Amino acid sequence: MENTQQSKRQSVNGINLVDIWSVQCGECFKWRLIPTEEEFEEIRSKITDDPFVCSKKPDVSCDDPADIERDDSRTWAIHKPGIPETPAGFKRRLVMRKDFSKMDCYYDAPNGKKFRALTDVSKFLDKFPKYKRDISTADFSFTSPKIMDDTIPTVAGKKL
């Protein structure tokens, strides 16, 4: 069972955007679209302890066709299990590199500060101790999803 996101082969200011969130059913292995990033994050953070199954979506069962098929019409990225859900008020951003070699992970704090690593989070918590009541560095993971090589776009048979 995997949880994933896909990026269309389009970009804004050279940044490839994640435009679809999906999860694979642990029983039938069909892909189900998840409507929001927030819902996806909640599922992703609990996927090991609470595997996703089709019946968790309203009016959906394993007998229904897949919402989406894994193909090379978009670039797929697979998350590792156990990444914590992004703390309330923070935003987790994933940015695909132009060469599709990997995705970089960033967090945006409610006050506009941006984090690129756990050391940034630690410094932030030291500078703004009011946040220490609700969060710790354990609530953040800069682990990037794995780009699925077979879905990286090619030109004349060569990967971009």
PDB file of C-alpha atoms in Angstrom:
ATOM      1  CA  MET A   1       0.000   0.000   0.000  1.00  0.00           C
ATOM      2  CA  GLU A   2       1.323   3.394  -0.948  1.00  0.00           C
ATOM      3  CA  ASN A   3       0.293   6.978  -0.548  1.00  0.00           C
ATOM      4  CA  THR A   4       1.297   9.309  -3.270  1.00  0.00           C
ATOM      5  CA  GLN A   5       0.923  12.555  -5.030  1.00  0.00           C
ATOM      6  CA  GLN A   6       1.257  13.344  -8.667  1.00  0.00           C
ATOM      7  CA  SER A   7       2.554  16.382 -10.416  1.00  0.00           C
ATOM      8  CA  LYS A   8       1.273  17.423 -13.795  1.00  0.00           C
ATOM      9  CA  ARG A   9       3.888  18.141 -16.369  1.00  0.00           C
ATOM     10  CA  GLN A  10       3.207  21.831 -15.936  1.00  0.00           C
ATOM     11  CA  SER A  11       4.845  24.367 -13.747  1.00  0.00           C
ATOM     12  CA  VAL A  12       4.504  27.852 -12.342  1.00  0.00           C
ATOM     13  CA  ASN A  13       7.704  29.866 -12.416  1.00  0.00           C
ATOM     14  CA  GLY A  14       9.600  26.684 -13.249  1.00  0.00           C
ATOM     15  CA  ILE A  15       8.230  24.790 -10.219  1.00  0.00           C
ATOM     16  CA  ASN A  16       6.359  21.567 -10.914  1.00  0.00           C
ATOM     17  CA  LEU A  17       3.125  21.539  -8.947  1.00  0.00           C
ATOM     18  CA  VAL A  18       1.485  18.708  -7.068  1.00  0.00           C
ATOM     19  CA  ASP A  19      -2.035  18.650  -8.395  1.00  0.00           C
ATOM     20  CA  ILE A  20      -3.487  15.319  -7.262  1.00  0.00           C
ATOM     21  CA  TRP A  21      -3.340  13.471  -3.956  1.00  0.00           C
ATOM     22  CA  SER A  22      -4.103   9.755  -3.940  1.00  0.00           C
ATOM     23  CA  VAL A  23      -3.855   6.688  -1.738  1.00  0.00           C
ATOM     24  CA  GLN A  24      -3.729   3.023  -2.641  1.00  0.00           C
ATOM     25  CA  CYS A  25      -6.279   0.749  -0.969  1.00  0.00           C
ATOM     26  CA  GLY A  26      -4.676  -1.826   1.310  1.00  0.00           C
ATOM     27  CA  GLU A  27      -7.183  -4.493   0.215  1.00  0.00           C
ATOM     28  CA  CYS A  28      -7.810  -4.123  -3.535  1.00  0.00           C
ATOM     29  CA  PHE A  29      -4.743  -1.935  -4.339  1.00  0.00           C
ATOM     30  CA  LYS A  30      -6.821   0.494  -6.398  1.00  0.00           C
ATOM     31  CA  TRP A  31      -5.889   4.169  -6.312  1.00  0.00           C
ATOM     32  CA  ARG A  32      -8.330   6.552  -4.655  1.00  0.00           C
ATOM     33  CA  LEU A  33      -8.209  10.311  -5.085  1.00  0.00           C
ATOM     34  CA  ILE A  34      -8.064  12.352  -1.905  1.00  0.00           C
ATOM     35  CA  PRO A  35      -9.777  15.749  -2.285  1.00  0.00           C
ATOM     36  CA  THR A  36      -7.486  17.912  -0.161  1.00  0.00           C
ATOM     37  CA  GLU A  37      -3.864  18.012   0.883  1.00  0.00           C
ATOM     38  CA  GLU A  38      -4.968  18.225   4.520  1.00  0.00           C
ATOM     39  CA  GLU A  39      -6.991  15.008   4.261  1.00  0.00           C
ATOM     40  CA  PHE A  40      -4.106  13.353   2.435  1.00  0.00           C
ATOM     41  CA  GLU A  41      -1.691  14.410   5.199  1.00  0.00           C
ATOM     42  CA  GLU A  42      -3.935  12.928   7.873  1.00  0.00           C
ATOM     43  CA  ILE A  43      -4.155   9.612   6.000  1.00  0.00           C
ATOM     44  CA  ARG A  44      -0.410   9.648   5.254  1.00  0.00           C
ATOM     45  CA  SER A  45       0.544  10.248   8.871  1.00  0.00           C
ATOM     46  CA  LYS A  46      -1.514   7.243  10.072  1.00  0.00           C
ATOM     47  CA  ILE A  47      -1.053   4.855   7.142  1.00  0.00           C
ATOM     48  CA  THR A  48       1.041   2.324   9.107  1.00  0.00           C
ATOM     49  CA  ASP A  49      -1.305   2.099  12.113  1.00  0.00           C
ATOM     50  CA  ASP A  50      -4.539   2.696  10.218  1.00  0.00           C
ATOM     51  CA  PRO A  51      -4.179   1.458   6.618  1.00  0.00           C
ATOM     52  CA  PHE A  52      -6.376   3.108   4.034  1.00  0.00           C
ATOM     53  CA  VAL A  53      -9.177   1.044   2.499  1.00  0.00           C
ATOM     54  CA  CYS A  54     -11.725   2.053  -0.109  1.00  0.00           C
ATOM     55  CA  SER A  55     -14.623   1.969   2.355  1.00  0.00           C
ATOM     56  CA  LYS A  56     -13.093   4.953   4.214  1.00  0.00           C
ATOM     57  CA  LYS A  57     -14.278   7.130   1.338  1.00  0.00           C
ATOM     58  CA  PRO A  58     -18.014   7.859   1.353  1.00  0.00           C
ATOM     59  CA  ASP A  59     -20.008   5.672  -1.035  1.00  0.00           C
ATOM     60  CA  VAL A  60     -16.885   3.835  -2.295  1.00  0.00           C
ATOM     61  CA  SER A  61     -16.011   0.151  -2.135  1.00  0.00           C
ATOM     62  CA  CYS A  62     -13.332  -2.106  -3.565  1.00  0.00           C
ATOM     63  CA  ASP A  63     -15.898  -3.163  -6.189  1.00  0.00           C
ATOM     64  CA  ASP A  64     -15.814   0.327  -7.725  1.00  0.00           C
ATOM     65  CA  PRO A  65     -13.327   1.170 -10.490  1.00  0.00           C
ATOM     66  CA  ALA A  66     -10.124   2.936  -9.483  1.00  0.00           C
ATOM     67  CA  ASP A  67     -10.294   6.734  -9.350  1.00  0.00           C
ATOM     68  CA  ILE A  68      -6.994   6.978 -11.208  1.00  0.00           C
ATOM     69  CA  GLU A  69      -4.543   4.552 -12.782  1.00  0.00           C
ATOM     70  CA  ARG A  70      -0.816   4.797 -12.270  1.00  0.00           C
ATOM     71  CA  ASP A  71       0.667   5.643 -15.652  1.00  0.00           C
ATOM     72  CA  ASP A  72       3.209   7.990 -17.156  1.00  0.00           C
ATOM     73  CA  SER A  73       0.771  10.832 -17.909  1.00  0.00           C
ATOM     74  CA  ARG A  74       2.055  12.552 -14.784  1.00  0.00           C
ATOM     75  CA  THR A  75       5.023  12.207 -12.480  1.00  0.00           C
ATOM     76  CA  TRP A  76       4.289  10.090  -9.395  1.00  0.00           C
ATOM     77  CA  ALA A  77       5.985  10.428  -6.020  1.00  0.00           C
ATOM     78  CA  ILE A  78       5.598   7.869  -3.227  1.00  0.00           C
ATOM     79  CA  HIS A  79       5.810   8.856   0.439  1.00  0.00           C
ATOM     80  CA  LYS A  80       7.513   6.829   3.128  1.00  0.00           C
ATOM     81  CA  PRO A  81       5.112   5.786   5.894  1.00  0.00           C
ATOM     82  CA  GLY A  82       5.244   7.412   9.305  1.00  0.00           C
ATOM     83  CA  ILE A  83       5.835  11.032   8.339  1.00  0.00           C
ATOM     84  CA  PRO A  84       4.019  13.119  10.960  1.00  0.00           C
ATOM     85  CA  GLU A  85       0.993  15.182  10.050  1.00  0.00           C
ATOM     86  CA  THR A  86       1.909  18.822   9.571  1.00  0.00           C
ATOM     87  CA  PRO A  87       1.157  20.814  12.743  1.00  0.00           C
ATOM     88  CA  ALA A  88      -1.899  23.072  12.672  1.00  0.00           C
ATOM     89  CA  GLY A  89      -1.115  26.471  11.223  1.00  0.00           C
ATOM     90  CA  PHE A  90       1.995  25.263   9.395  1.00  0.00           C
ATOM     91  CA  LYS A  91       2.188  24.376   5.708  1.00  0.00           C
ATOM     92  CA  ARG A  92       4.340  21.573   4.281  1.00  0.00           C
ATOM     93  CA  ARG A  93       5.478  22.273   0.723  1.00  0.00           C
ATOM     94  CA  LEU A  94       7.059  19.832  -1.674  1.00  0.00           C
ATOM     95  CA  VAL A  95       8.877  21.233  -4.675  1.00  0.00           C
ATOM     96  CA  MET A  96      10.009  19.037  -7.535  1.00  0.00           C
ATOM     97  CA  ARG A  97      13.420  19.895  -8.887  1.00  0.00           C
ATOM     98  CA  LYS A  98      13.496  20.929 -12.534  1.00  0.00           C
ATOM     99  CA  ASP A  99      15.475  17.819 -13.434  1.00  0.00           C
ATOM    100  CA  PHE A 100      12.905  15.583 -11.632  1.00  0.00           C
ATOM    101  CA  SER A 101      15.725  14.082  -9.536  1.00  0.00           C
ATOM    102  CA  LYS A 102      13.856  14.593  -6.249  1.00  0.00           C
ATOM    103  CA  MET A 103      11.472  16.763  -4.322  1.00  0.00           C
ATOM    104  CA  ASP A 104      12.609  19.238  -1.700  1.00  0.00           C
ATOM    105  CA  CYS A 105      10.542  19.652   1.458  1.00  0.00           C
ATOM    106  CA  TYR A 106       9.897  22.985   3.173  1.00  0.00           C
ATOM    107  CA  TYR A 107       7.648  24.162   5.968  1.00  0.00           C
ATOM    108  CA  ASP A 108       6.050  27.578   6.335  1.00  0.00           C
ATOM    109  CA  ALA A 109       5.286  28.767   9.870  1.00  0.00           C
ATOM    110  CA  PRO A 110       2.154  30.764  10.739  1.00  0.00           C
ATOM    111  CA  ASN A 111       4.306  33.884  11.167  1.00  0.00           C
ATOM    112  CA  GLY A 112       5.803  33.544   7.672  1.00  0.00           C
ATOM    113  CA  LYS A 113       9.136  31.938   8.647  1.00  0.00           C
ATOM    114  CA  LYS A 114      10.311  29.228   6.272  1.00  0.00           C
ATOM    115  CA  PHE A 115      12.144  26.052   7.278  1.00  0.00           C
ATOM    116  CA  ARG A 116      14.440  23.927   5.125  1.00  0.00           C
ATOM    117  CA  ALA A 117      15.771  21.630   7.876  1.00  0.00           C
ATOM    118  CA  LEU A 118      15.146  20.542  11.465  1.00  0.00           C
ATOM    119  CA  THR A 119      17.823  22.970  12.633  1.00  0.00           C
ATOM    120  CA  ASP A 120      15.627  25.797  11.285  1.00  0.00           C
ATOM    121  CA  VAL A 121      12.670  24.427  13.277  1.00  0.00           C
ATOM    122  CA  SER A 122      14.791  24.179  16.433  1.00  0.00           C
ATOM    123  CA  LYS A 123      16.010  27.775  16.061  1.00  0.00           C
ATOM    124  CA  PHE A 124      12.426  28.914  15.453  1.00  0.00           C
ATOM    125  CA  LEU A 125      11.205  27.181  18.622  1.00  0.00           C
ATOM    126  CA  ASP A 126      14.011  28.760  20.620  1.00  0.00           C
ATOM    127  CA  LYS A 127      13.179  32.212  19.239  1.00  0.00           C
ATOM    128  CA  PHE A 128       9.385  31.801  19.571  1.00  0.00           C
ATOM    129  CA  PRO A 129       8.883  29.657  22.702  1.00  0.00           C
ATOM    130  CA  LYS A 130       5.089  30.100  22.624  1.00  0.00           C
ATOM    131  CA  TYR A 131       5.027  27.416  19.902  1.00  0.00           C
ATOM    132  CA  LYS A 132       6.808  24.891  22.162  1.00  0.00           C
ATOM    133  CA  ARG A 133       3.526  24.266  24.008  1.00  0.00           C
ATOM    134  CA  ASP A 134       2.007  22.646  20.938  1.00  0.00           C
ATOM    135  CA  ILE A 135       4.846  21.392  18.744  1.00  0.00           C
ATOM    136  CA  SER A 136       8.369  19.991  18.781  1.00  0.00           C
ATOM    137  CA  THR A 137      10.942  19.116  16.155  1.00  0.00           C
ATOM    138  CA  ALA A 138       9.451  15.576  16.142  1.00  0.00           C
ATOM    139  CA  ASP A 139       6.368  17.041  14.431  1.00  0.00           C
ATOM    140  CA  PHE A 140       8.379  17.831  11.297  1.00  0.00           C
ATOM    141  CA  SER A 141       9.949  15.598   8.680  1.00  0.00           C
ATOM    142  CA  PHE A 142      11.960  16.807   5.752  1.00  0.00           C
ATOM    143  CA  THR A 143      11.911  13.358   4.172  1.00  0.00           C
ATOM    144  CA  SER A 144      10.972  13.770   0.540  1.00  0.00           C
ATOM    145  CA  PRO A 145       8.762  11.405  -1.404  1.00  0.00           C
ATOM    146  CA  LYS A 146      10.513   9.120  -3.873  1.00  0.00           C
ATOM    147  CA  ILE A 147      10.034  10.121  -7.490  1.00  0.00           C
ATOM    148  CA  MET A 148       8.965   7.081  -9.494  1.00  0.00           C
ATOM    149  CA  ASP A 149      11.561   6.794 -12.251  1.00  0.00           C
ATOM    150  CA  ASP A 150       9.185   5.196 -14.722  1.00  0.00           C
ATOM    151  CA  THR A 151       6.983   8.318 -14.643  1.00  0.00           C
ATOM    152  CA  ILE A 152       9.698  10.935 -15.188  1.00  0.00           C
ATOM    153  CA  PRO A 153       9.102  12.638 -18.525  1.00  0.00           C
ATOM    154  CA  THR A 154      11.452  11.889 -21.383  1.00  0.00           C
ATOM    155  CA  VAL A 155      12.478  13.715 -24.508  1.00  0.00           C
ATOM    156  CA  ALA A 156      13.832  11.631 -27.352  1.00  0.00           C
ATOM    157  CA  GLY A 157      14.161   8.670 -24.980  1.00  0.00           C
ATOM    158  CA  LYS A 158      16.179  10.581 -22.353  1.00  0.00           C
ATOM    159  CA  LYS A 159      14.865  11.593 -18.954  1.00  0.00           C
ATOM    160  CA  LEU A 160      14.595  15.324 -18.380  1.00  0.00           C
TER     161      LEU A 160
END
